[in-house]
Coordinates of C-alpha atoms in Angstrom, one line a residue:
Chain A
X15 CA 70.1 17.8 99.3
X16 CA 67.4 15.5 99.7
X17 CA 64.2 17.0 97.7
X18 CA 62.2 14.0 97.3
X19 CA 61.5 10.6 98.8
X20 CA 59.6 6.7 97.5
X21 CA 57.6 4.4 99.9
X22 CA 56.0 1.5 98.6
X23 CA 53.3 -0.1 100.6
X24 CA 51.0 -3.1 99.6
X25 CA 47.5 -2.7 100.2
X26 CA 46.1 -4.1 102.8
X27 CA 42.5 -5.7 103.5
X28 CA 41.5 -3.7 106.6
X29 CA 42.2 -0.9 104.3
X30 CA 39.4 -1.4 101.7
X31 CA 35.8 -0.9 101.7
X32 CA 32.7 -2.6 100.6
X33 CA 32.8 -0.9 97.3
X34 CA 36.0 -3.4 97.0
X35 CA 38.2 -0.5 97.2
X36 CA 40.8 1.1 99.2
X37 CA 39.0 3.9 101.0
X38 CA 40.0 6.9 100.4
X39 CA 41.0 8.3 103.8
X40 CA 43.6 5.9 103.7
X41 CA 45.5 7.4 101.1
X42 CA 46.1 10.8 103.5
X43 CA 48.2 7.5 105.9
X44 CA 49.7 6.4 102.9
X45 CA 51.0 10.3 102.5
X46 CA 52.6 9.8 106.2
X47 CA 54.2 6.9 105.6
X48 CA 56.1 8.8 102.7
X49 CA 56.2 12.1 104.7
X50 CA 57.8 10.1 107.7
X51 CA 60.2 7.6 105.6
X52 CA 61.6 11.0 104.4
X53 CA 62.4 12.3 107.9
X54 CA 63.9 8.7 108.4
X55 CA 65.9 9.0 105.5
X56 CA 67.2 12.8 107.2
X57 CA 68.1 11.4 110.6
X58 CA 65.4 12.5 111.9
X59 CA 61.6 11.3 113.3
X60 CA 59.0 13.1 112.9
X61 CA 58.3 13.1 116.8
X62 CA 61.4 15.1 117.1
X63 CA 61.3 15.3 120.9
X64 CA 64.4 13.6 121.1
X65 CA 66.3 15.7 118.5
X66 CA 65.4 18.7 120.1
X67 CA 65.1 20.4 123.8
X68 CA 61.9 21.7 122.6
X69 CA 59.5 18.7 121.6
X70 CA 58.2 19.8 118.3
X71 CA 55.7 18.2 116.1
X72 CA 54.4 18.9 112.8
X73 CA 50.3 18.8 112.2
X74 CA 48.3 19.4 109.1
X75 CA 47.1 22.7 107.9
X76 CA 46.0 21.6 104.4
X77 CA 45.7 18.0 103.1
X78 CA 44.0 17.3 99.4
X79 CA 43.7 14.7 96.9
X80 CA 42.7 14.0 93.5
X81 CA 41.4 10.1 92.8
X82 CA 41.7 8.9 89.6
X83 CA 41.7 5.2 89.4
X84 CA 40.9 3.0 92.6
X85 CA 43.6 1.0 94.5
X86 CA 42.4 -2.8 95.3
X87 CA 43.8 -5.3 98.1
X88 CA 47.0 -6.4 97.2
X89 CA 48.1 -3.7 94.6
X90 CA 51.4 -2.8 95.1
X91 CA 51.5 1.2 95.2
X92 CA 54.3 3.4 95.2
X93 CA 53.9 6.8 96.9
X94 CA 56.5 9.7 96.3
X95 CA 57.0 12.2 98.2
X96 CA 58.2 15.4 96.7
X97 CA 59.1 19.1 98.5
X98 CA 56.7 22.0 97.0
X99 CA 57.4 24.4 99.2
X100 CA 59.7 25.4 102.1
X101 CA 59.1 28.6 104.3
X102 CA 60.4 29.2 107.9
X103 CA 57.8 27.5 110.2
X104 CA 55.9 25.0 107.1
X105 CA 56.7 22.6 105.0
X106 CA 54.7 21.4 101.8
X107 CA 54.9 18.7 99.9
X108 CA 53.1 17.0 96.8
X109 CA 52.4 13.2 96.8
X110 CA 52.5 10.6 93.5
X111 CA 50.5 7.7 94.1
X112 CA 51.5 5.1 91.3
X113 CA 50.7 1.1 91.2
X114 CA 53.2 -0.9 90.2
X115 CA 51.4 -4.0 89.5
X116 CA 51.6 -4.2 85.7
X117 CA 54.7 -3.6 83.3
X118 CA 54.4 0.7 83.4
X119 CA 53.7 2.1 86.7
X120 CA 50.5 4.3 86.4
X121 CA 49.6 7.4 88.4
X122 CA 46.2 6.6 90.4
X123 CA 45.9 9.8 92.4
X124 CA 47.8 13.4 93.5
X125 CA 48.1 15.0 96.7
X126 CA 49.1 17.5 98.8
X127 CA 49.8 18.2 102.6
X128 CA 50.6 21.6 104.3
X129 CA 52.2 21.2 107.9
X130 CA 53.3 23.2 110.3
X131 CA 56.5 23.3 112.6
X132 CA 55.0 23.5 116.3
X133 CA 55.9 23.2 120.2
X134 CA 53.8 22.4 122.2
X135 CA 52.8 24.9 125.5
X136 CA 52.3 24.4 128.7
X137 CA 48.3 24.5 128.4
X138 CA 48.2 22.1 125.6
X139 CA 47.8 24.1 122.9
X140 CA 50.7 24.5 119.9
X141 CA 52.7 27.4 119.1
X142 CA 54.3 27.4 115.6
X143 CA 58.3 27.9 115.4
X144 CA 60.4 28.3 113.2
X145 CA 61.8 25.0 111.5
X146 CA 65.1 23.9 113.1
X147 CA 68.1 25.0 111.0
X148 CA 69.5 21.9 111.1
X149 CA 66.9 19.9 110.0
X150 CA 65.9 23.0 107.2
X151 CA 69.5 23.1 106.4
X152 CA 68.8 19.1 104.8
X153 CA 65.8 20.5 102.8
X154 CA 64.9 21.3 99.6
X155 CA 62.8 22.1 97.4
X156 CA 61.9 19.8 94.0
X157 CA 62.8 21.2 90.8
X158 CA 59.7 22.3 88.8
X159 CA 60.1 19.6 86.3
X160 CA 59.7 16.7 89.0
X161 CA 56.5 18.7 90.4
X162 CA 54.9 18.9 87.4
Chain B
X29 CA 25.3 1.2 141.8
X30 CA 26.2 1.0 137.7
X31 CA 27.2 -2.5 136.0
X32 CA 26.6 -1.8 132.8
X33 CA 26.3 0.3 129.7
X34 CA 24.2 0.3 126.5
X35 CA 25.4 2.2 123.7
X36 CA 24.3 2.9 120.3
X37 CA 26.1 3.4 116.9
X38 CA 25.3 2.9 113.0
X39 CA 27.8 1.3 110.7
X40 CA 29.9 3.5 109.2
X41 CA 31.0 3.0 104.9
X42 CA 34.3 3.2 106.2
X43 CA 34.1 0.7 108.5
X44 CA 33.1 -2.2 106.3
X45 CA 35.9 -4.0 104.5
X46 CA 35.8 -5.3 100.3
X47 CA 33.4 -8.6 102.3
X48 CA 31.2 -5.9 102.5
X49 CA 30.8 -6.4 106.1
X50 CA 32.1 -4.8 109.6
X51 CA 35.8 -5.5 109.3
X52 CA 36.4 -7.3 112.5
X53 CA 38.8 -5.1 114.0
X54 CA 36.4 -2.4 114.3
X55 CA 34.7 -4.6 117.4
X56 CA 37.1 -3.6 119.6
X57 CA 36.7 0.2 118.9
X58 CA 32.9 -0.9 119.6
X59 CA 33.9 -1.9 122.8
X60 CA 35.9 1.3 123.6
X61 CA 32.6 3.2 122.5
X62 CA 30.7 1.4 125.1
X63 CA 33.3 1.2 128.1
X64 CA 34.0 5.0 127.4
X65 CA 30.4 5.8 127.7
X66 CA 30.3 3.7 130.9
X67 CA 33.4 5.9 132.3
X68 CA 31.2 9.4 131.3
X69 CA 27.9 8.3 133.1
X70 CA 29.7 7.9 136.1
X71 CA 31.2 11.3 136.2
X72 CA 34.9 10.7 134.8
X73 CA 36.8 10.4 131.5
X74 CA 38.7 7.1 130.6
X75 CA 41.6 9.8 130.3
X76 CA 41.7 10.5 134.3
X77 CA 44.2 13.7 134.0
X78 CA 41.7 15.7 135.0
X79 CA 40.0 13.6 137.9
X80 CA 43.3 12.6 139.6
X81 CA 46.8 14.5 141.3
X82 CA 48.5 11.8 138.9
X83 CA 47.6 10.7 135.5
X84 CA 46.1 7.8 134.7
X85 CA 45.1 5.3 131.8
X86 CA 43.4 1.8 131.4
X87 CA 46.1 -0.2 128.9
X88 CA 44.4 -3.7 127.4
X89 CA 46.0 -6.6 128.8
X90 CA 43.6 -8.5 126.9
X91 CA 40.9 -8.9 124.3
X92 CA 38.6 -10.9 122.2
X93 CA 35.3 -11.3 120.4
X94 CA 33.8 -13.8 119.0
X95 CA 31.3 -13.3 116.0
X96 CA 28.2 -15.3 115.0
X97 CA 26.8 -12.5 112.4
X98 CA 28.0 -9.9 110.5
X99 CA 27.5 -6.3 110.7
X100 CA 26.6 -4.6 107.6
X101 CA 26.5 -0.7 106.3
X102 CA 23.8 1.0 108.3
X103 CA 23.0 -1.3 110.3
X104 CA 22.4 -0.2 114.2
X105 CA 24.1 -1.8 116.6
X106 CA 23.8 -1.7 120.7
X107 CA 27.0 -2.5 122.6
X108 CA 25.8 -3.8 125.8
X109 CA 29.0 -3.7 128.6
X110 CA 29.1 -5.6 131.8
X111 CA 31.4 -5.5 134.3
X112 CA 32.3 -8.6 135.0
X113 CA 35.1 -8.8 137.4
X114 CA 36.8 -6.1 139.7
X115 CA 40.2 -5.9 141.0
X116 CA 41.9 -4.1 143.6
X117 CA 44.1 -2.9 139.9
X118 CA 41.7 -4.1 137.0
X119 CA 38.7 -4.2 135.7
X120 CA 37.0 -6.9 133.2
X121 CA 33.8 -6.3 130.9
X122 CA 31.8 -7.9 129.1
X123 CA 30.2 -6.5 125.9
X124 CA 27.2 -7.6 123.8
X125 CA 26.5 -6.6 120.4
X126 CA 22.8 -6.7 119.1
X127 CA 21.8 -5.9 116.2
X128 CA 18.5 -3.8 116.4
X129 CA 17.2 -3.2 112.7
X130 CA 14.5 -5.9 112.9
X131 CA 11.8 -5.9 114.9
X132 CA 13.5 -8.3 117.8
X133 CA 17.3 -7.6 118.9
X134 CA 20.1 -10.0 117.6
X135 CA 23.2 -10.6 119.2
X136 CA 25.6 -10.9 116.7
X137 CA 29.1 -10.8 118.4
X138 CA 30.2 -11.2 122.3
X139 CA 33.7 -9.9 123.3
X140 CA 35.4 -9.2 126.6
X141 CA 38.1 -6.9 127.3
X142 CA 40.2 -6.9 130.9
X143 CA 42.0 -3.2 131.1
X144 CA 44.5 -2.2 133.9
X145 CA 44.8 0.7 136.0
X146 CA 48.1 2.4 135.2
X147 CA 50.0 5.4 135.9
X148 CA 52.8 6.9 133.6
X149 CA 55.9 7.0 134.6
X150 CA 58.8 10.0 133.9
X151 CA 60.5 7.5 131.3
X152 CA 57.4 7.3 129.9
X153 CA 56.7 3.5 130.7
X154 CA 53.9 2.4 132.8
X155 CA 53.3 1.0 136.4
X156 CA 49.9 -0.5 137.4
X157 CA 48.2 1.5 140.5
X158 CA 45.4 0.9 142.5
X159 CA 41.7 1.6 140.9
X160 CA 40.9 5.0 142.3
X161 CA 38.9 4.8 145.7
X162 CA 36.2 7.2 144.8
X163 CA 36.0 5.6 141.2
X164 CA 35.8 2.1 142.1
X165 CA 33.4 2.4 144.5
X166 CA 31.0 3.2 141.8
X167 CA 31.3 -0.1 140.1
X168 CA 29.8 -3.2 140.5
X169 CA 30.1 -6.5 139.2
X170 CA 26.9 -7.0 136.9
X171 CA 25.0 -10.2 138.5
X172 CA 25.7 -13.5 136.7
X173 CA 22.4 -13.9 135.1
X174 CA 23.1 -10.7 133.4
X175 CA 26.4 -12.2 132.3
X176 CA 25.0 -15.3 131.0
Chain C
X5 CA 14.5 21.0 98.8
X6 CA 17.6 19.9 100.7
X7 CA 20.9 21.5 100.6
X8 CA 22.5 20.8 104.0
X9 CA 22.7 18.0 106.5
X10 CA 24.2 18.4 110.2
X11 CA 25.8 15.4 111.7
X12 CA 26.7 15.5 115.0
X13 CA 30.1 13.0 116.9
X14 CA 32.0 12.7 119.7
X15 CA 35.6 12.2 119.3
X16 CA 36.3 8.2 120.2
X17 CA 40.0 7.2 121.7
X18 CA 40.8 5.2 118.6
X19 CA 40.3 8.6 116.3
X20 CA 43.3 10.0 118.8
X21 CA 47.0 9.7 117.8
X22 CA 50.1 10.2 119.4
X23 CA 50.3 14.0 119.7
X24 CA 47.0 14.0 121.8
X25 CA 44.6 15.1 118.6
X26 CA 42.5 13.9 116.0
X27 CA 44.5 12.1 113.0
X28 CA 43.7 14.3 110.2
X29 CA 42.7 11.7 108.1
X30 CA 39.6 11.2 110.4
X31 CA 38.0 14.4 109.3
X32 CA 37.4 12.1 106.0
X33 CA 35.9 9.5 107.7
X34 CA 33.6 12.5 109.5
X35 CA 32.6 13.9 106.0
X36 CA 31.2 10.9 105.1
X37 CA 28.9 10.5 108.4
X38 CA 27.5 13.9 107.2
X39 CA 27.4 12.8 103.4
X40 CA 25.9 9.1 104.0
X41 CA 23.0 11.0 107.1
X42 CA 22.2 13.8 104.0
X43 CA 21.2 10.9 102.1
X44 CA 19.6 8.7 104.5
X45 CA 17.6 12.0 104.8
X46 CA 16.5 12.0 101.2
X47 CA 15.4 8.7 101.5
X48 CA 18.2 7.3 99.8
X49 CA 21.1 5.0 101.1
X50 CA 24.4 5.8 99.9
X51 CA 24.7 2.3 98.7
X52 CA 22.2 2.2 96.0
X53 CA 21.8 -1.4 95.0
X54 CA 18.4 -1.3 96.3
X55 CA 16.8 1.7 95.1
X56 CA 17.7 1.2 91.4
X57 CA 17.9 -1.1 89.1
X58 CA 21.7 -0.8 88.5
X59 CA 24.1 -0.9 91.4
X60 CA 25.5 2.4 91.9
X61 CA 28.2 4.3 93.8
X62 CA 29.8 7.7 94.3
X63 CA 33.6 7.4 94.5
X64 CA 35.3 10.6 95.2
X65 CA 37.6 12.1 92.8
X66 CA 38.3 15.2 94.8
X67 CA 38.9 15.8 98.7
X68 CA 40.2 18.2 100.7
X69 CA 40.4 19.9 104.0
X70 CA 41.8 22.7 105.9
X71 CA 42.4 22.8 109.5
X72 CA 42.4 25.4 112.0
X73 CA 42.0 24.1 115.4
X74 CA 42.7 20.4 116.6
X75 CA 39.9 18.1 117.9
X76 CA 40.8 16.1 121.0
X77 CA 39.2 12.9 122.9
X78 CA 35.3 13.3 123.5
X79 CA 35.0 16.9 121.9
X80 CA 31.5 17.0 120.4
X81 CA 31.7 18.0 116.7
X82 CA 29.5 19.2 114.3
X83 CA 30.0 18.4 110.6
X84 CA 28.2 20.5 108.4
X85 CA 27.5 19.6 104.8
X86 CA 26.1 22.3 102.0
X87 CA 25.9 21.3 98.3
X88 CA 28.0 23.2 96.4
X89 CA 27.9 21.7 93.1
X90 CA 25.8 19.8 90.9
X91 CA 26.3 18.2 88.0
X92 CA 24.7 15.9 85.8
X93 CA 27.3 13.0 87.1
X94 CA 28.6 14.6 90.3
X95 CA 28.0 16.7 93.4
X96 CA 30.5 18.8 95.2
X97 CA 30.0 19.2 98.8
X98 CA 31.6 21.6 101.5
X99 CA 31.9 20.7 104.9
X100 CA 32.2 23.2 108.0
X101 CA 33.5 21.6 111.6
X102 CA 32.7 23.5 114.4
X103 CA 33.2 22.1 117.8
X104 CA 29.9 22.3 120.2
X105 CA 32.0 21.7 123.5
X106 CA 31.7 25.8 124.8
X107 CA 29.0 28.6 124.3
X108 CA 29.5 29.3 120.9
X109 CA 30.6 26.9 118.6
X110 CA 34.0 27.3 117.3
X111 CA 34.8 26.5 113.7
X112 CA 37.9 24.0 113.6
X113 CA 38.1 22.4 109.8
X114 CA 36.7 23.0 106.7
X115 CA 36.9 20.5 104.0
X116 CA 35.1 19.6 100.7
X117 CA 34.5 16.4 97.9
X118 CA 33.3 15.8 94.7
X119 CA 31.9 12.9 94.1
X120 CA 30.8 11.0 91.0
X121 CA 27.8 8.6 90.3
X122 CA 29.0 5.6 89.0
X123 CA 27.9 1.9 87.8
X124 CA 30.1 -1.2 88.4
X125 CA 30.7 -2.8 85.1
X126 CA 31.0 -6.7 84.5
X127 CA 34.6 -6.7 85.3
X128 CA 34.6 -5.3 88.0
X129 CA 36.1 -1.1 86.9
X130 CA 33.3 1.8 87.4
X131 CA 31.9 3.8 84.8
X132 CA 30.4 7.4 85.4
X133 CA 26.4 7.4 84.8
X134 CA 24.0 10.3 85.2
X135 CA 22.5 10.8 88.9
X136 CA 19.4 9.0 88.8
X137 CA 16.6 11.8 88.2
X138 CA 14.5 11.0 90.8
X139 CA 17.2 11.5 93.1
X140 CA 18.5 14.9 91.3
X141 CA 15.6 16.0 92.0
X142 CA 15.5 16.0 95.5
X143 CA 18.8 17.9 95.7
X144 CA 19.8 21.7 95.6
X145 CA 23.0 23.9 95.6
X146 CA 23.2 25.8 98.8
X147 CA 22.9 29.9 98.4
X148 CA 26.2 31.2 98.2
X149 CA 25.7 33.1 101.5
X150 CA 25.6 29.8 103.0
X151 CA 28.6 28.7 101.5
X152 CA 30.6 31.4 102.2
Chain D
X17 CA 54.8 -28.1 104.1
X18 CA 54.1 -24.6 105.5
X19 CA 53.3 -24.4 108.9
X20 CA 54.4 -20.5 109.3
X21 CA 54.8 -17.2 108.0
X22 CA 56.8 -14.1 109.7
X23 CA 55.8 -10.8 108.4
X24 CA 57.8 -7.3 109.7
X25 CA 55.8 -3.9 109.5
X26 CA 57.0 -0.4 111.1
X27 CA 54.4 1.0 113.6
X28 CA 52.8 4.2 111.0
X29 CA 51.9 7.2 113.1
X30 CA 48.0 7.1 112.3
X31 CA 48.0 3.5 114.0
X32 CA 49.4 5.1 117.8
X33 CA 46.2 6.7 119.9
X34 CA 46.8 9.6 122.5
X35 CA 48.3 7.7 125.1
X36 CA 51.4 7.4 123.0
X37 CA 50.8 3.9 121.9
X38 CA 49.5 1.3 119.4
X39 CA 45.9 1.1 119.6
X40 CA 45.0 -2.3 120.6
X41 CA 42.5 -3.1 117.7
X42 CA 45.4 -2.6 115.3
X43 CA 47.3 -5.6 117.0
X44 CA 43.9 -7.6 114.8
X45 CA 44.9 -5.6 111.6
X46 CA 48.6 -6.9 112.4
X47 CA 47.8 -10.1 112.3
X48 CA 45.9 -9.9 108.9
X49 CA 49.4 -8.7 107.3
X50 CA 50.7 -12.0 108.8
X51 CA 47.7 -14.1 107.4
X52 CA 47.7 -12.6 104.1
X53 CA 51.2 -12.7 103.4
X54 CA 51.1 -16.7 104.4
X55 CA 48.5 -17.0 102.0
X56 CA 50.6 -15.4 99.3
X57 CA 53.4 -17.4 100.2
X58 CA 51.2 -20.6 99.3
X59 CA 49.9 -19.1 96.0
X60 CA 46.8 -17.6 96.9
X61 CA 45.0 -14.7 97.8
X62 CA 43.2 -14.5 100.8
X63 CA 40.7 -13.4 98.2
X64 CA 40.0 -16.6 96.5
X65 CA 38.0 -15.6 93.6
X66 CA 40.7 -16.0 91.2
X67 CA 41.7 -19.4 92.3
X68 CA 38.0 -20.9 92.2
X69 CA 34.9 -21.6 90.7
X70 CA 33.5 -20.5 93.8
X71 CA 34.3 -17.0 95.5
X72 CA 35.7 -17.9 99.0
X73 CA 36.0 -16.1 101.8
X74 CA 37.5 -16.3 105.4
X75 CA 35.2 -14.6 107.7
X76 CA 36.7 -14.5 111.4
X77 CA 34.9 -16.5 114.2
X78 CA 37.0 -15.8 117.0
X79 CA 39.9 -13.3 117.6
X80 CA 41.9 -12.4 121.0
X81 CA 45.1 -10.8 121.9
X82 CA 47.1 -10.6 125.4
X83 CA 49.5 -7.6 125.4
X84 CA 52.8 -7.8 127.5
X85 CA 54.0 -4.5 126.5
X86 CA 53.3 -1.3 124.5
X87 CA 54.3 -0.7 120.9
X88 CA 55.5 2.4 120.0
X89 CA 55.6 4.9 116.5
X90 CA 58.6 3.7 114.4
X91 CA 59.1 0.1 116.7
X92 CA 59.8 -2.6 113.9
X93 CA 57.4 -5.6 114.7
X94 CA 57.5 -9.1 113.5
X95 CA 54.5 -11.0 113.4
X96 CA 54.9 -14.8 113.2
X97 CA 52.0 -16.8 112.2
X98 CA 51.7 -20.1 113.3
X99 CA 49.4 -22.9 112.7
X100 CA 47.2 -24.0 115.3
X101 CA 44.3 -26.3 114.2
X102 CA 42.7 -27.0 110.5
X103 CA 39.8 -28.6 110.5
X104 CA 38.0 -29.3 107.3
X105 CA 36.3 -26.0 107.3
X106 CA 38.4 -23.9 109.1
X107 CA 41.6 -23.1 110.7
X108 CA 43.2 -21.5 113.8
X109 CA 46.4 -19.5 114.1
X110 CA 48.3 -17.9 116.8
X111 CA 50.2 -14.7 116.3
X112 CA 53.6 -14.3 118.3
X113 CA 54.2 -10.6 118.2
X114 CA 58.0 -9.4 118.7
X115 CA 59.5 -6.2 119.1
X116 CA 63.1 -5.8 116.9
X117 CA 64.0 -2.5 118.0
X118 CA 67.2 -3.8 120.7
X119 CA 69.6 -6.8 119.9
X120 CA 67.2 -9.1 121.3
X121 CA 63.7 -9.6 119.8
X122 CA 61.0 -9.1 122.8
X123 CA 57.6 -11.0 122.8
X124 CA 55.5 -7.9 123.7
X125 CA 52.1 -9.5 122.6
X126 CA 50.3 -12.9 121.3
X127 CA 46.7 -13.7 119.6
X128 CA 45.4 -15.7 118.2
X129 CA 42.9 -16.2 115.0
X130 CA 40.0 -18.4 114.1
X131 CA 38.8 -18.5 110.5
X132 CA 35.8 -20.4 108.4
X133 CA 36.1 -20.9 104.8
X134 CA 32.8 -19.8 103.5
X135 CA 31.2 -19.0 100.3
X136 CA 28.8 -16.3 99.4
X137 CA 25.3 -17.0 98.5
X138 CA 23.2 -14.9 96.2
X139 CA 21.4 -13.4 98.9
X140 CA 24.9 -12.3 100.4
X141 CA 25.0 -14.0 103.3
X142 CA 27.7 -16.8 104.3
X143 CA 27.5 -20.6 103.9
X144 CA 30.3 -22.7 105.2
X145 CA 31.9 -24.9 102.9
X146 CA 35.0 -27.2 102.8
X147 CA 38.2 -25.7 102.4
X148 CA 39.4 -26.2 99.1
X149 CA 41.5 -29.7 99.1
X150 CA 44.4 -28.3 97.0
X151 CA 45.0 -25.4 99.1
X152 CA 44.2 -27.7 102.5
X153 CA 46.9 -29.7 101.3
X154 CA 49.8 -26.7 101.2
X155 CA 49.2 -26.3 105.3
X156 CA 50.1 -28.4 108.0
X157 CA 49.6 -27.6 111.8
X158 CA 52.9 -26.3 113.3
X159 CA 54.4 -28.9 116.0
X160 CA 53.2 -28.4 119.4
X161 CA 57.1 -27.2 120.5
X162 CA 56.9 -24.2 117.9
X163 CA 53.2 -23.6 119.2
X164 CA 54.3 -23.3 123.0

C-alpha cells in the first residue's frame, strides 16, 4: 500500500525572487505538486467530485517548513512525499525537498502539511467527513525509519 | 458616469523575480487590482453571484502590456483603467501604470485587457450573456484624449 | 520601542483557487506585507543594500501557519505581526489573521517565521551576520500576554 | 537550426483561481517554461552569466495572449514556441498553447513574446546591447507556414 510518493520539478524563473532565490512560499506549491501526484498515482484527484456523490476537497489545517539551503532557477529538485499520519477525517504528511543537481542529492528543506477531508454545504461553508473508505483503504502510513 | 479607476499598490518582495524587478506576469494581476476596484465603486463585485438571479463572471479573451520601465521593490505604483470600448457582451480597458516615487508620475508600462460577460453553464462550461442592463448602464467609454 | 506592525489587504482574485478560498500558500506572501511595513516603519527597508555598508538579507529558515477559517475574494484582512524572538542573528515573528469584514474581527490563521540576517558572499551563497546594532536597537520582543 | 521548442506542464492546483480555471496571468508564466527550456535546448541559460563576460538579461517589452478556451487543474498543456522575428537586439516568439487531455490536441490559447537582450549597468538599470553572435547564430525565424 502506497506510503510515500517523488515529484521532481525544475525551478522555474517566475518562481524566484530578487534575492536570486526561489521564494519560499513556493515551496508550500511544490508540497501540492507531490501531495496531488500521490492522489494521481491512487486513482484518484484531489478534486474528488467526480469520484464521489459528495464533492469533497481537502484544505490545509497546518502547513510548516524548515529552510536550509536556497533553491536557484534551474535546480532540479526532488520533493517526496511521505504519510505521517492517518486518522478518520485528516491526513498528514511530511515533505523532503532534495536537489539533484550534483553527484549526491542533498536535503534543502523539511516540511509538513495537515489537511482535512471536507464537503462542502449548501451555504458555502465546509464540513469535515470522514475519509472515504476506499480511498483510506489505499493509505498508509510511512514506516518510522523513512520519516526520520 | 464612471470611465475609469486609479488604484494604488506598493511592490511586494515576492513579486520581483532573481532581475530584481516586477516579474512581468504580475501586470496582469495589476490590472485585475485596478478593474476590480472599478467593479466595487460602482456598487458590484467582479464575482456577480450576488448581484444577479444567475451567476456571472468576466473570462479574458485577451491581454497585453507593454513595458518601458521596470518596477522595483517598494516602489508605488498607480494603475490607471479606462474603459475603452463597450459591447452589448464585453468590455475593453485600458490600464496605465505610473510610477509615483519621484516627485513627477512615470508611466512605466500600458496594457489592455478585453473581458467577456459569461454565464456558467450546468456542465460547467461557459456561454457569453448580455452585460447586465443596470450594470452597464454605469459605464462609459473614457473620452479619447483620456485614452491617448 | 516597536514590537508589532498591522498590515491591512484585501483578498485579490488571483490569491483565489479552485475551491473558492485563499491558496494557503498566500498567507506567506501576507506575512511578509506585515514583516517588510514593520520595517519600513523602523526606517529600514527589508532590502538593506542601502542602509549598510554590506548588502544584507533575512532568508527564512522557519515558517509556519495554522488555519482556522478560510479567506475568500475581497475579504479585508488583518495581518498582525509581534516579535517573538530575538537573537543576535535572527528574529522570530508571530502572525495573527483576523478578518475585518463583520463587527468583530474574527481570527482566521495564525502563522510564524524566523528569519536570519545574512551577507551575500563573493560567490554568490549567504553567510549569517549579526543584526546590525543600530537596527537591534530599535526592536523589542512583544509581552507574552500579547503573544498569547 | 532551431526555430522551435515544445514544452508539456500539468495545470498545479495553486495556478487555477475561484472560477475553476487557470488564471490568465499564468498563461505569461507558461510561456517562460517554453522560453527557457528552448534556451536550454541551445546550451544556455536564459541566465547568461555563465556563458559571458557580460551578465545578460532578457527583460520583456511586450507580452499578449488571446484565450479560446479555459484550462483546467490536472489538463496536460503543450506549449510550442515558435520564432517570430530576431533582430539584432531582440527577438519575438509566439506561443501556440494546446490542450492534450482528448485524442486530439485543441489550440485553447496563443501569445506571443517580445524580448531585448540587455545588460546590467552598475547603477542597475538596463542598457540594450547586441545579442551575443554565437548564440544569434543557434536561432533562426520559424517559416511563415509554421507561424500561421
Amino acid at each position: 500500500m502506497p506510503c510515500e510518493f517523488k515529484a521532481v520539478r525544475r525551478v522555474e524563473f517566475s518562481e524566484t525572487d530578487m534575492a536570486g532565490i526561489v521564494h519560499y512560499s513556493n515551496f508550500f506549491r511544490y508540497m501540492e505538486t507531490a501531495e496531488h501526484g500521490f492522489f494521481r498515482q491512487l486513482g484518484y484527484s484531489v478534486v474528488m467530485d467526480r469520484h464521489f456523490e459528495t464533492p469533497m476537497g481537502w484544505p490545509r489545517v497546518h502547513a510548516e517548513c524548515d529552510y536550509r539551503q536556497p533553491l536557484r532557477f534551474e535546480d532540479e529538485v526532488e520533493i517526496h512525499l511521505l504519510v505521517s499520519e492517518k486518522k478518520s477525517k485528516s491526513l498528514s504528511y511530511i515533505f523532503k525537498f532534495r536537489k539533484l543537481n550534483g553527484t549526491a542529492p542533498v536535503e534543502v528543506a523539511r516540511g509538513s502539511l495537515t489537511v482535512v477531508c471536507v464537503t462542502k454545504k449548501a451555504d458555502g461553508t465546509f464540513a469535515s467527513v470522514h475519509i472515504p473508505k476506499a480511498f483510506a483503504e489505499k493509505i498508509e502510513v510511512a514506516p518510522a525509519e523513512m520519516l526520520a
